[in-house]
Amino acid sequence: MHPRSSSYDVVVVGGGHNGLVSAAYLARAGLSVLLLERLGHTGGAAVSTEPFAGRPVRLSRYSYLVSLMPEQLMADLDLDVRLASRTTASYTPWTRGERTGGLLVERPEGEATRASFRELTGGDDEYAAWQRFYGEVGRLAEVVAPTLMRPLPLAREVRDLVDERIWDDVVERPLGRAIRSRFSDDTVRGVVATDALIGTFASLDDPSLVQNRCFLYHLVGNGTGEWRVPVGGMGAVTTALATAAAGAGAEIVTGAGVSAITPGPDGAEVTWHDGEREHAVTGRRVLSGVAPWVLRILLGEGEDTATKPVGSQLKINLLLDRLPGLRSGADPAVAFAGTLHLAEDYSLLEQAYAAAAGGAVPDPLPGEVYCHSLTDPSILGDRAGSAHTLTYFGLHTPAGLFDADPSAREVATRRALASLDAVLTEPLADCLATDAEGRPCIEVKVPQDVERDLAMPGGHIFHGDLEWPWATNRSRLETPAQQWGVQTAHDAVLLCGSGARRGGAVSGLGGHNAAQAVLAEL
């Protein structure tokens, strides 16, 4: 497919979920919109695939849960998507001497959660601390969430609406300090800390506070921080977005590899290649859904390896014939229904960070497991009722480990599965399904795979370190692009992807906010 015109009001570079959101909003507003996507399909990291030959099971290969996408955005675009709540928030197996058990956090929390804390800690103090802390975090989320689809607030405006202590704990000082002062149990501390480390390689005491920003983003979605399962897989979300964009009149061209963006006095020219020949198109505004580091290359500013983002995650997708039992005795249908934490005690998380910072694959390797099929059996196709999917997400596995040592992928995979085997009554290998050719149904992705497949520099799932979702100085909010946190050094080129302020994770916020800036300007 070729564009119908050589000029548009808006050209969107990149067809991930944020680019699709921008295209849908702008086309609905009556602007002419062209979206160019390098791959043969839209969706970016938020896609569903059938990775195992002969097994019609649709896995969310990269992105896997939805929290930050505002319900208002989904309503604005009339998205035909259902997000299902998980009955279990988290389950964390533990061993204390001769005792084994599991810390269960229900959704919503009830007496079983209280009893689970009591069994682990011997009293009710830790659960009371848990309730106080997350009550304060919840009030912070209620203040921040409504601002995400508005022009950037000032930090002081947000600060004045929340408790001084939680602002200090989450925004002003390294998160590790708050966790250690508020909680006494190593396992409880670790469960709190993990939300600060998803895709983020940092100590909990990192003075940059990158871990604090990651923590905030993981807990503010829609004012509740609940992470939900998209029914039909992540691809259902981006398919609905593509339908909304195309239905509103946006032109979508796939297989279009953009090689250059050239700003001019009245807009910008985008040069792209369809595999056979080169094309050029102009837009009054160009929205970049690619990472800011990649955008600088497209603008002709060269590659600065010193500023290239560095991803930090190990993603393992599995298909099982059955769920294994747990040594704690918990019902697998309960333990696997939420986030299953593995080797994520606070001390183990810091130990793993130190090991990885020193160039070694952590042992034990911290990570967590999700079983989407317990919440959404539709992804299993004809295997519904018997098989189950598992997704493992490993922490403290920065890209540099895999660059330095070709065997690190195998070592990390082995240690990830070992951390799961350590809490099971049988080896996970005994539960693995096989594909049509008799191979175990297991797929491993490290940051280098993410960079190769999705052009995310360094395999960084947020396109770079997350930023606070507010501004510190009103004098820097002069233009609509600045007010919405989507500006670049060029007036005609705006960020619309995860690299925009407030753009991280599967939220659509980068796309929404770029669209609002364009509408204000044009």
Coordinates of C-alpha atoms in Angstrom, one line a residue:
M1 CA 0.0 0.0 0.0
H2 CA 1.2 3.5 -0.9
P3 CA 0.1 6.8 0.6
R4 CA -2.7 8.6 -1.2
S5 CA -0.9 11.9 -0.9
S6 CA 2.6 13.4 -0.7
S7 CA 1.6 15.8 2.2
Y8 CA -0.4 15.4 5.4
D9 CA -1.3 17.4 8.5
V10 CA 0.5 14.8 10.6
V11 CA 2.9 11.9 9.8
V12 CA 3.3 9.4 12.6
V13 CA 6.5 7.4 12.6
G14 CA 6.0 4.1 14.3
G15 CA 2.9 1.9 14.6
G16 CA 3.2 0.8 18.2
H17 CA 0.2 1.4 20.5
N18 CA 1.2 5.0 21.1
G19 CA 1.5 5.8 17.4
L20 CA -1.9 4.3 16.9
V21 CA -3.5 6.3 19.7
S22 CA -2.1 9.5 18.2
A23 CA -3.4 8.6 14.7
A24 CA -6.8 7.7 16.0
Y25 CA -7.3 10.9 18.0
L26 CA -6.0 13.2 15.2
A27 CA -8.0 11.5 12.5
R28 CA -11.1 11.8 14.6
A29 CA -10.4 15.5 14.9
G30 CA -10.5 15.8 11.1
L31 CA -6.8 16.0 10.4
S32 CA -5.1 14.1 7.5
V33 CA -2.9 11.4 9.1
L34 CA -0.3 9.0 7.7
L35 CA 1.2 6.3 10.0
L36 CA 4.4 4.6 8.8
E37 CA 5.4 1.3 10.5
R38 CA 8.7 -0.5 9.7
L39 CA 7.3 -4.0 10.4
G40 CA 4.7 -5.9 8.4
H41 CA 2.1 -5.2 11.1
T42 CA 1.2 -2.6 13.7
G43 CA 1.3 -3.1 17.5
G44 CA 5.0 -2.8 18.3
A45 CA 5.7 -4.6 21.6
A46 CA 2.0 -5.0 22.4
V47 CA 1.2 -8.0 20.1
S48 CA -0.1 -11.5 20.4
T49 CA 1.7 -14.3 18.6
E50 CA 1.7 -18.1 18.2
P51 CA 5.4 -18.9 18.9
F52 CA 5.1 -22.6 19.2
A53 CA 4.6 -24.6 16.0
G54 CA 1.3 -26.5 15.9
R55 CA 0.0 -24.9 19.1
P56 CA -2.7 -22.3 18.5
V57 CA -2.0 -20.5 21.7
R58 CA -1.7 -16.7 21.5
L59 CA 0.9 -15.3 23.8
S60 CA 1.5 -11.7 24.7
R61 CA 5.2 -12.0 23.6
Y62 CA 6.6 -8.8 24.9
S63 CA 4.2 -6.5 26.8
Y64 CA 1.9 -8.6 28.9
L65 CA -0.4 -6.6 31.3
V66 CA -2.3 -3.3 31.2
S67 CA -2.4 -0.8 34.1
L68 CA -1.6 2.7 33.0
M69 CA -4.0 2.9 30.0
P70 CA -6.7 5.3 31.2
E71 CA -10.3 4.1 31.0
Q72 CA -11.1 7.6 29.6
L73 CA -8.7 7.0 26.7
M74 CA -10.4 3.7 25.9
A75 CA -13.8 5.3 26.0
D76 CA -12.7 8.3 23.9
L77 CA -11.6 5.9 21.1
D78 CA -14.5 3.4 21.5
L79 CA -12.1 0.6 21.9
D80 CA -13.7 -2.9 21.9
V81 CA -11.3 -4.2 24.5
R82 CA -12.1 -6.0 27.8
L83 CA -9.5 -5.9 30.7
A84 CA -10.0 -8.7 33.2
S85 CA -9.1 -8.4 36.9
R86 CA -6.9 -11.1 38.4
T87 CA -8.3 -12.7 41.6
T88 CA -4.9 -12.9 43.1
A89 CA -2.7 -9.8 43.3
S90 CA 0.5 -11.7 44.3
Y91 CA 1.8 -14.9 45.9
T92 CA 5.3 -15.2 47.3
P93 CA 6.6 -18.6 48.4
W94 CA 8.9 -18.4 51.4
T95 CA 11.1 -20.7 53.5
R96 CA 12.1 -20.0 57.1
G97 CA 14.1 -22.8 58.6
E98 CA 12.0 -25.9 58.5
R99 CA 8.8 -23.9 57.7
T100 CA 7.5 -23.2 54.2
G101 CA 4.6 -21.1 53.2
G102 CA 3.4 -18.4 50.9
L103 CA 2.5 -14.8 51.3
L104 CA -0.9 -14.3 49.6
V105 CA -2.2 -10.9 48.7
E106 CA -5.8 -11.2 47.4
R107 CA -7.7 -8.8 45.2
P108 CA -9.5 -7.3 47.1
E109 CA -7.6 -8.0 50.2
G110 CA -9.5 -9.9 52.9
E111 CA -9.0 -12.1 55.9
A112 CA -6.9 -14.6 54.0
T113 CA -4.4 -11.9 53.2
R114 CA -4.2 -10.9 56.9
A115 CA -3.8 -14.5 58.0
S116 CA -1.0 -15.0 55.4
F117 CA 0.9 -12.1 56.8
R118 CA 0.4 -13.4 60.3
E119 CA 1.7 -16.9 59.3
L120 CA 4.9 -15.3 57.8
T121 CA 5.7 -12.7 60.5
G122 CA 4.0 -14.1 63.6
G123 CA 1.8 -11.1 64.2
D124 CA -0.3 -8.3 62.7
D125 CA 2.1 -5.4 62.8
E126 CA 3.6 -6.0 59.3
Y127 CA 0.2 -6.2 57.7
A128 CA -0.9 -3.0 59.4
A129 CA 2.3 -1.3 58.0
W130 CA 1.4 -2.7 54.6
Q131 CA -2.1 -1.3 54.8
R132 CA -0.8 2.1 55.9
F133 CA 1.8 2.3 53.2
Y134 CA -0.4 1.3 50.4
G135 CA -3.2 3.5 51.7
E136 CA -0.9 6.5 51.3
V137 CA 0.3 5.3 47.9
G138 CA -3.3 4.9 46.9
R139 CA -4.0 8.5 47.8
L140 CA -1.0 9.6 45.8
A141 CA -2.2 7.6 42.8
E142 CA -5.7 9.2 43.1
V143 CA -4.0 12.6 42.8
V144 CA -1.6 11.8 40.0
A145 CA -3.8 9.6 37.7
P146 CA -6.2 12.4 36.6
T147 CA -3.3 14.6 35.6
L148 CA -1.9 12.1 33.1
M149 CA -4.3 13.2 30.4
R150 CA -3.9 16.9 31.1
P151 CA -1.1 19.4 30.5
L152 CA 1.8 18.7 32.9
P153 CA 1.1 19.9 36.4
L154 CA 3.9 21.4 38.5
A155 CA 5.5 19.2 41.1
R156 CA 4.4 21.6 43.9
E157 CA 0.8 21.4 42.8
V158 CA 0.8 17.6 43.2
R159 CA 2.9 17.7 46.4
D160 CA 0.4 20.1 48.1
L161 CA -2.4 17.5 47.6
V162 CA -0.7 14.5 49.2
D163 CA 0.6 13.4 52.5
E164 CA 4.1 14.9 53.2
R165 CA 5.5 11.5 54.3
I166 CA 4.5 9.6 51.2
W167 CA 5.8 12.4 49.0
D168 CA 9.1 12.2 50.8
D169 CA 9.2 8.4 50.7
V170 CA 8.4 8.1 47.0
V171 CA 9.6 11.3 45.4
E172 CA 12.3 12.9 47.4
R173 CA 14.5 10.1 48.8
P174 CA 15.7 6.6 47.5
L175 CA 12.8 4.2 47.9
G176 CA 14.9 1.6 49.8
R177 CA 15.0 3.9 52.8
A178 CA 11.2 4.0 53.0
I179 CA 10.9 0.2 52.6
R180 CA 13.4 -0.5 55.3
S181 CA 11.9 2.0 57.7
R182 CA 8.3 0.9 57.2
F183 CA 8.7 -2.9 57.0
S184 CA 10.7 -5.3 59.0
D185 CA 10.3 -8.6 57.1
D186 CA 12.7 -9.4 54.3
T187 CA 10.0 -11.0 52.1
V188 CA 7.5 -8.3 52.6
R189 CA 10.1 -5.7 51.8
G190 CA 10.9 -7.5 48.6
V191 CA 7.3 -7.7 47.4
V192 CA 7.1 -3.9 47.9
A193 CA 10.4 -3.3 46.1
T194 CA 9.8 -5.3 42.9
D195 CA 7.5 -2.7 41.4
A196 CA 10.5 -0.4 41.4
L197 CA 12.6 -2.7 39.4
I198 CA 10.5 -3.9 36.4
G199 CA 12.7 -3.2 33.4
T200 CA 14.9 -0.9 35.5
F201 CA 18.5 -1.8 36.5
A202 CA 19.1 0.0 39.8
S203 CA 19.8 -0.4 43.4
L204 CA 16.9 0.5 45.7
D205 CA 19.2 3.1 47.1
D206 CA 20.2 4.6 43.8
P207 CA 20.5 8.4 44.3
S208 CA 19.1 9.1 40.7
L209 CA 15.7 7.8 42.0
V210 CA 15.1 6.0 38.7
Q211 CA 13.7 3.1 40.9
N212 CA 11.3 5.5 42.6
R213 CA 10.0 6.7 39.3
C214 CA 9.5 3.1 38.1
F215 CA 7.6 2.4 41.3
L216 CA 5.3 5.3 40.9
Y217 CA 4.4 4.4 37.3
H218 CA 3.6 0.9 38.4
L219 CA 1.1 2.0 41.0
V220 CA -0.8 5.0 39.6
G221 CA -2.8 3.5 36.7
N222 CA -6.4 4.7 36.8
G223 CA -5.9 5.7 40.4
T224 CA -5.7 2.1 41.6
G225 CA -2.5 0.7 40.1
E226 CA -4.3 -2.6 39.2
W227 CA -2.6 -4.6 36.5
R228 CA -5.2 -6.3 34.3
V229 CA -5.2 -9.0 31.6
P230 CA -6.4 -8.0 28.2
V231 CA -8.9 -10.6 27.1
G232 CA -7.6 -12.1 23.8
G233 CA -4.0 -11.1 24.6
M234 CA -2.2 -7.8 24.2
G235 CA -2.8 -8.0 20.5
A236 CA -6.5 -7.3 21.2
V237 CA -5.6 -3.9 22.5
T238 CA -3.5 -2.8 19.4
T239 CA -5.9 -4.4 17.0
A240 CA -8.6 -2.3 18.4
L241 CA -6.4 0.8 18.2
A242 CA -5.6 0.1 14.6
T243 CA -9.3 -0.4 13.8
A244 CA -10.1 2.9 15.6
A245 CA -7.3 4.8 13.7
A246 CA -8.2 3.4 10.3
G247 CA -11.9 3.8 10.9
A248 CA -11.4 7.5 11.6
G249 CA -9.6 7.9 8.3
A250 CA -5.9 7.5 9.2
E251 CA -3.8 5.9 6.5
I252 CA -1.6 3.1 7.8
V253 CA 1.3 1.8 5.8
T254 CA 3.3 -1.1 7.0
G255 CA 6.7 -2.3 5.7
A256 CA 7.8 1.3 5.7
G257 CA 11.2 1.7 7.1
V258 CA 11.8 5.4 7.9
S259 CA 15.4 6.5 7.3
A260 CA 15.3 10.2 7.8
I261 CA 13.2 13.1 9.3
T262 CA 14.2 16.5 8.0
P263 CA 12.6 19.5 9.7
G264 CA 11.8 22.6 7.7
P265 CA 10.2 26.0 8.2
D266 CA 6.6 24.7 7.7
G267 CA 6.8 21.1 8.9
A268 CA 9.1 18.1 8.2
E269 CA 9.9 15.7 5.5
V270 CA 9.9 11.9 6.2
T271 CA 12.0 9.6 4.0
W272 CA 11.1 5.9 4.0
H273 CA 11.7 2.8 2.0
D274 CA 9.2 0.0 1.2
G275 CA 11.8 -2.6 0.3
E276 CA 11.9 -1.7 -3.4
R277 CA 12.2 2.1 -3.6
E278 CA 12.5 5.2 -1.5
H279 CA 9.6 7.6 -0.8
A280 CA 9.2 11.0 0.8
V281 CA 6.2 12.6 2.4
T282 CA 5.8 15.8 4.3
G283 CA 3.8 16.7 7.4
R284 CA 2.9 19.9 9.1
R285 CA 3.8 17.9 12.2
V286 CA 5.7 14.6 12.5
L287 CA 5.1 12.5 15.6
S288 CA 7.8 10.1 16.6
G289 CA 6.8 6.8 18.2
V290 CA 10.4 5.5 18.2
A291 CA 12.7 6.0 21.1
P292 CA 14.3 9.4 21.4
W293 CA 17.7 7.9 20.9
V294 CA 16.6 6.5 17.5
L295 CA 14.9 9.8 16.7
R296 CA 18.2 11.6 17.0
I297 CA 19.6 9.3 14.4
L298 CA 16.7 9.8 12.0
L299 CA 17.2 13.6 12.5
G300 CA 20.8 13.2 11.3
E301 CA 22.4 13.8 14.7
G302 CA 24.3 10.6 14.7
E303 CA 24.6 7.7 17.2
D304 CA 25.9 8.6 20.7
T305 CA 26.7 5.3 22.3
A306 CA 27.3 6.9 25.7
T307 CA 23.6 7.9 25.9
K308 CA 22.1 4.7 24.5
P309 CA 19.5 3.2 26.8
V310 CA 20.3 -0.1 28.5
G311 CA 17.4 -2.6 29.0
S312 CA 17.3 -5.0 31.8
Q313 CA 14.9 -7.9 31.6
L314 CA 14.7 -11.6 30.8
K315 CA 11.4 -12.7 29.3
I316 CA 10.5 -16.3 29.1
N317 CA 7.3 -17.5 27.5
L318 CA 6.1 -21.1 28.2
L319 CA 3.2 -23.4 27.4
L320 CA 2.4 -26.1 30.0
D321 CA 0.3 -29.2 29.8
R322 CA -0.7 -28.6 33.4
L323 CA 0.1 -26.3 36.3
P324 CA 2.6 -27.8 38.7
G325 CA 2.0 -28.1 42.5
L326 CA 3.7 -25.9 45.0
R327 CA 5.7 -27.0 48.0
S328 CA 3.9 -24.5 50.2
G329 CA 0.7 -26.5 49.6
A330 CA -1.1 -23.6 48.0
D331 CA -3.7 -24.2 45.3
P332 CA -1.8 -23.6 42.0
A333 CA -5.0 -21.9 40.6
V334 CA -4.6 -19.3 43.3
A335 CA -0.8 -18.9 43.5
F336 CA -0.4 -18.6 39.7
A337 CA -3.4 -16.4 39.2
G338 CA -1.6 -13.2 40.1
T339 CA 2.1 -12.3 40.3
L340 CA 4.2 -15.2 41.6
H341 CA 7.4 -13.7 43.2
L342 CA 10.5 -15.8 43.0
A343 CA 13.8 -15.1 44.9
E344 CA 12.6 -11.5 45.4
D345 CA 13.3 -11.0 49.1
Y346 CA 14.7 -7.6 49.6
S347 CA 18.2 -8.9 50.5
L348 CA 18.2 -11.1 47.4
L349 CA 17.2 -8.2 45.2
E350 CA 20.1 -6.1 46.4
Q351 CA 22.4 -9.1 46.2
A352 CA 21.3 -9.7 42.6
Y353 CA 21.9 -6.1 41.7
A354 CA 25.4 -6.2 43.1
A355 CA 26.2 -9.4 41.2
A356 CA 24.9 -8.0 37.9
A357 CA 26.6 -4.7 38.4
G358 CA 29.8 -6.7 38.7
G359 CA 29.2 -8.5 35.5
A360 CA 27.7 -11.8 36.7
V361 CA 24.3 -13.4 36.2
P362 CA 22.7 -13.3 39.6
D363 CA 22.2 -16.6 41.5
P364 CA 19.5 -16.9 42.6
L365 CA 17.9 -14.9 39.8
P366 CA 15.0 -12.8 41.0
G367 CA 11.9 -12.7 38.8
E368 CA 8.1 -13.1 38.7
V369 CA 5.7 -15.3 36.9
Y370 CA 2.3 -14.6 35.4
C371 CA -0.3 -17.1 34.2
H372 CA -2.6 -15.2 31.9
S373 CA -4.7 -18.3 30.9
L374 CA -6.1 -18.6 34.4
T375 CA -7.8 -15.2 33.9
D376 CA -8.3 -15.4 30.1
P377 CA -8.6 -19.0 28.9
S378 CA -9.6 -17.7 25.4
I379 CA -5.9 -17.4 24.5
L380 CA -5.5 -21.1 24.7
G381 CA -7.6 -21.8 21.6
D382 CA -8.5 -25.5 21.5
R383 CA -6.3 -26.2 24.5
A384 CA -8.6 -24.4 26.9
G385 CA -9.3 -26.3 30.0
S386 CA -6.1 -28.3 30.0
A387 CA -3.0 -26.3 29.1
H388 CA -1.7 -23.0 30.6
T389 CA 0.6 -20.3 29.6
L390 CA 3.3 -18.9 31.9
T391 CA 5.3 -15.7 31.4
Y392 CA 8.5 -15.2 33.4
F393 CA 10.0 -11.7 33.8
G394 CA 13.5 -11.6 35.3
L395 CA 15.0 -8.7 37.1
H396 CA 18.6 -7.4 37.2
T397 CA 19.6 -8.9 33.8
P398 CA 21.0 -5.8 32.0
A399 CA 21.9 -6.0 28.3
G400 CA 25.6 -5.8 29.1
L401 CA 25.6 -9.3 30.7
F402 CA 24.6 -10.8 27.4
D403 CA 27.0 -8.7 25.3
A404 CA 30.0 -9.7 27.5
D405 CA 29.3 -13.4 27.7
P406 CA 27.6 -15.5 24.9
S407 CA 26.7 -18.1 27.5
A408 CA 24.8 -15.7 29.7
R409 CA 21.5 -16.3 28.0
E410 CA 21.7 -20.0 28.7
V411 CA 22.9 -19.4 32.3
A412 CA 20.1 -16.8 33.0
T413 CA 17.5 -19.1 31.5
R414 CA 18.7 -22.0 33.6
R415 CA 18.7 -20.0 36.8
A416 CA 15.3 -18.5 36.1
L417 CA 13.8 -21.9 35.8
A418 CA 15.7 -23.1 38.8
S419 CA 14.1 -20.4 40.9
L420 CA 10.7 -21.7 39.8
D421 CA 11.7 -25.3 40.4
A422 CA 12.8 -24.4 43.9
V423 CA 9.2 -23.7 44.9
L424 CA 7.5 -26.6 43.0
T425 CA 6.7 -30.2 43.9
E426 CA 8.0 -31.4 40.5
P427 CA 10.3 -30.1 37.9
L428 CA 8.7 -27.6 35.6
A429 CA 10.2 -29.6 32.7
D430 CA 7.8 -32.4 33.4
C431 CA 4.9 -30.0 32.8
L432 CA 6.1 -28.4 29.7
A433 CA 4.1 -28.9 26.5
T434 CA 5.9 -29.8 23.3
D435 CA 5.3 -28.2 19.9
A436 CA 4.5 -30.1 16.6
E437 CA 8.1 -31.1 16.2
G438 CA 8.5 -32.4 19.7
R439 CA 10.4 -29.4 21.1
P440 CA 9.7 -28.0 24.6
C441 CA 7.4 -24.9 24.3
I442 CA 9.8 -22.3 25.8
E443 CA 10.8 -19.0 24.2
V444 CA 13.5 -16.8 25.7
K445 CA 13.9 -13.0 25.0
V446 CA 16.8 -10.9 26.3
P447 CA 17.3 -7.1 25.7
Q448 CA 19.2 -7.8 22.5
D449 CA 16.2 -9.7 21.1
V450 CA 13.9 -6.8 21.9
E451 CA 16.3 -4.3 20.2
R452 CA 16.6 -6.6 17.1
D453 CA 12.9 -7.3 16.8
L454 CA 11.4 -3.9 17.8
A455 CA 14.3 -1.4 17.3
M456 CA 14.1 -0.4 21.0
P457 CA 17.7 0.8 21.7
G458 CA 19.4 -1.4 24.2
G459 CA 16.2 -3.4 24.5
H460 CA 14.9 -0.8 27.0
I461 CA 11.2 -1.4 27.3
F462 CA 10.5 2.2 28.3
H463 CA 12.7 3.7 25.5
G464 CA 14.9 5.1 28.3
D465 CA 14.6 5.9 32.0
L466 CA 11.2 7.0 33.1
E467 CA 10.6 10.6 34.1
W468 CA 8.4 12.2 36.8
P469 CA 4.9 12.8 35.4
W470 CA 5.1 16.5 36.3
A471 CA 7.2 19.6 35.6
T472 CA 9.3 21.6 38.0
N473 CA 9.3 25.0 36.3
R474 CA 6.4 26.7 34.7
S475 CA 8.7 28.9 32.6
R476 CA 9.6 25.8 30.6
L477 CA 6.0 25.2 29.6
E478 CA 5.6 27.8 27.0
T479 CA 4.5 25.8 23.9
P480 CA 1.8 23.2 23.7
A481 CA 4.5 20.5 23.1
Q482 CA 6.2 21.5 26.3
Q483 CA 3.0 21.7 28.2
W484 CA 2.1 18.1 27.3
G485 CA 5.7 16.8 27.7
V486 CA 6.2 15.8 24.1
Q487 CA 8.7 18.4 22.8
T488 CA 11.9 17.9 20.9
A489 CA 14.5 20.4 19.7
H490 CA 12.4 20.9 16.6
D491 CA 9.0 22.6 16.6
A492 CA 7.6 20.4 13.9
V493 CA 8.7 17.1 15.5
L494 CA 7.0 15.8 18.6
L495 CA 7.5 12.7 20.7
C496 CA 4.4 10.3 20.9
G497 CA 6.0 7.1 22.2
S498 CA 7.2 5.7 25.5
G499 CA 10.0 8.2 25.4
A500 CA 7.6 11.1 25.9
R501 CA 7.2 12.3 29.5
R502 CA 4.4 10.1 31.0
G503 CA 4.8 7.7 28.0
G504 CA 6.1 4.6 29.6
A505 CA 4.4 1.1 29.6
V506 CA 1.3 0.2 27.7
S507 CA -0.7 3.4 28.5
G508 CA -1.3 5.3 25.2
L509 CA -0.5 8.4 27.2
G510 CA 2.4 9.4 24.9
G511 CA 0.1 9.1 21.9
H512 CA -2.8 10.9 23.6
N513 CA -0.6 13.8 24.8
A514 CA 1.2 14.3 21.5
A515 CA -2.2 14.4 19.8
Q516 CA -3.4 17.1 22.2
A517 CA -0.3 19.2 21.6
V518 CA -0.8 19.0 17.8
L519 CA -4.5 20.0 18.1
A520 CA -3.5 22.9 20.3
E521 CA -0.9 24.0 17.7
L522 CA -2.8 23.4 14.5

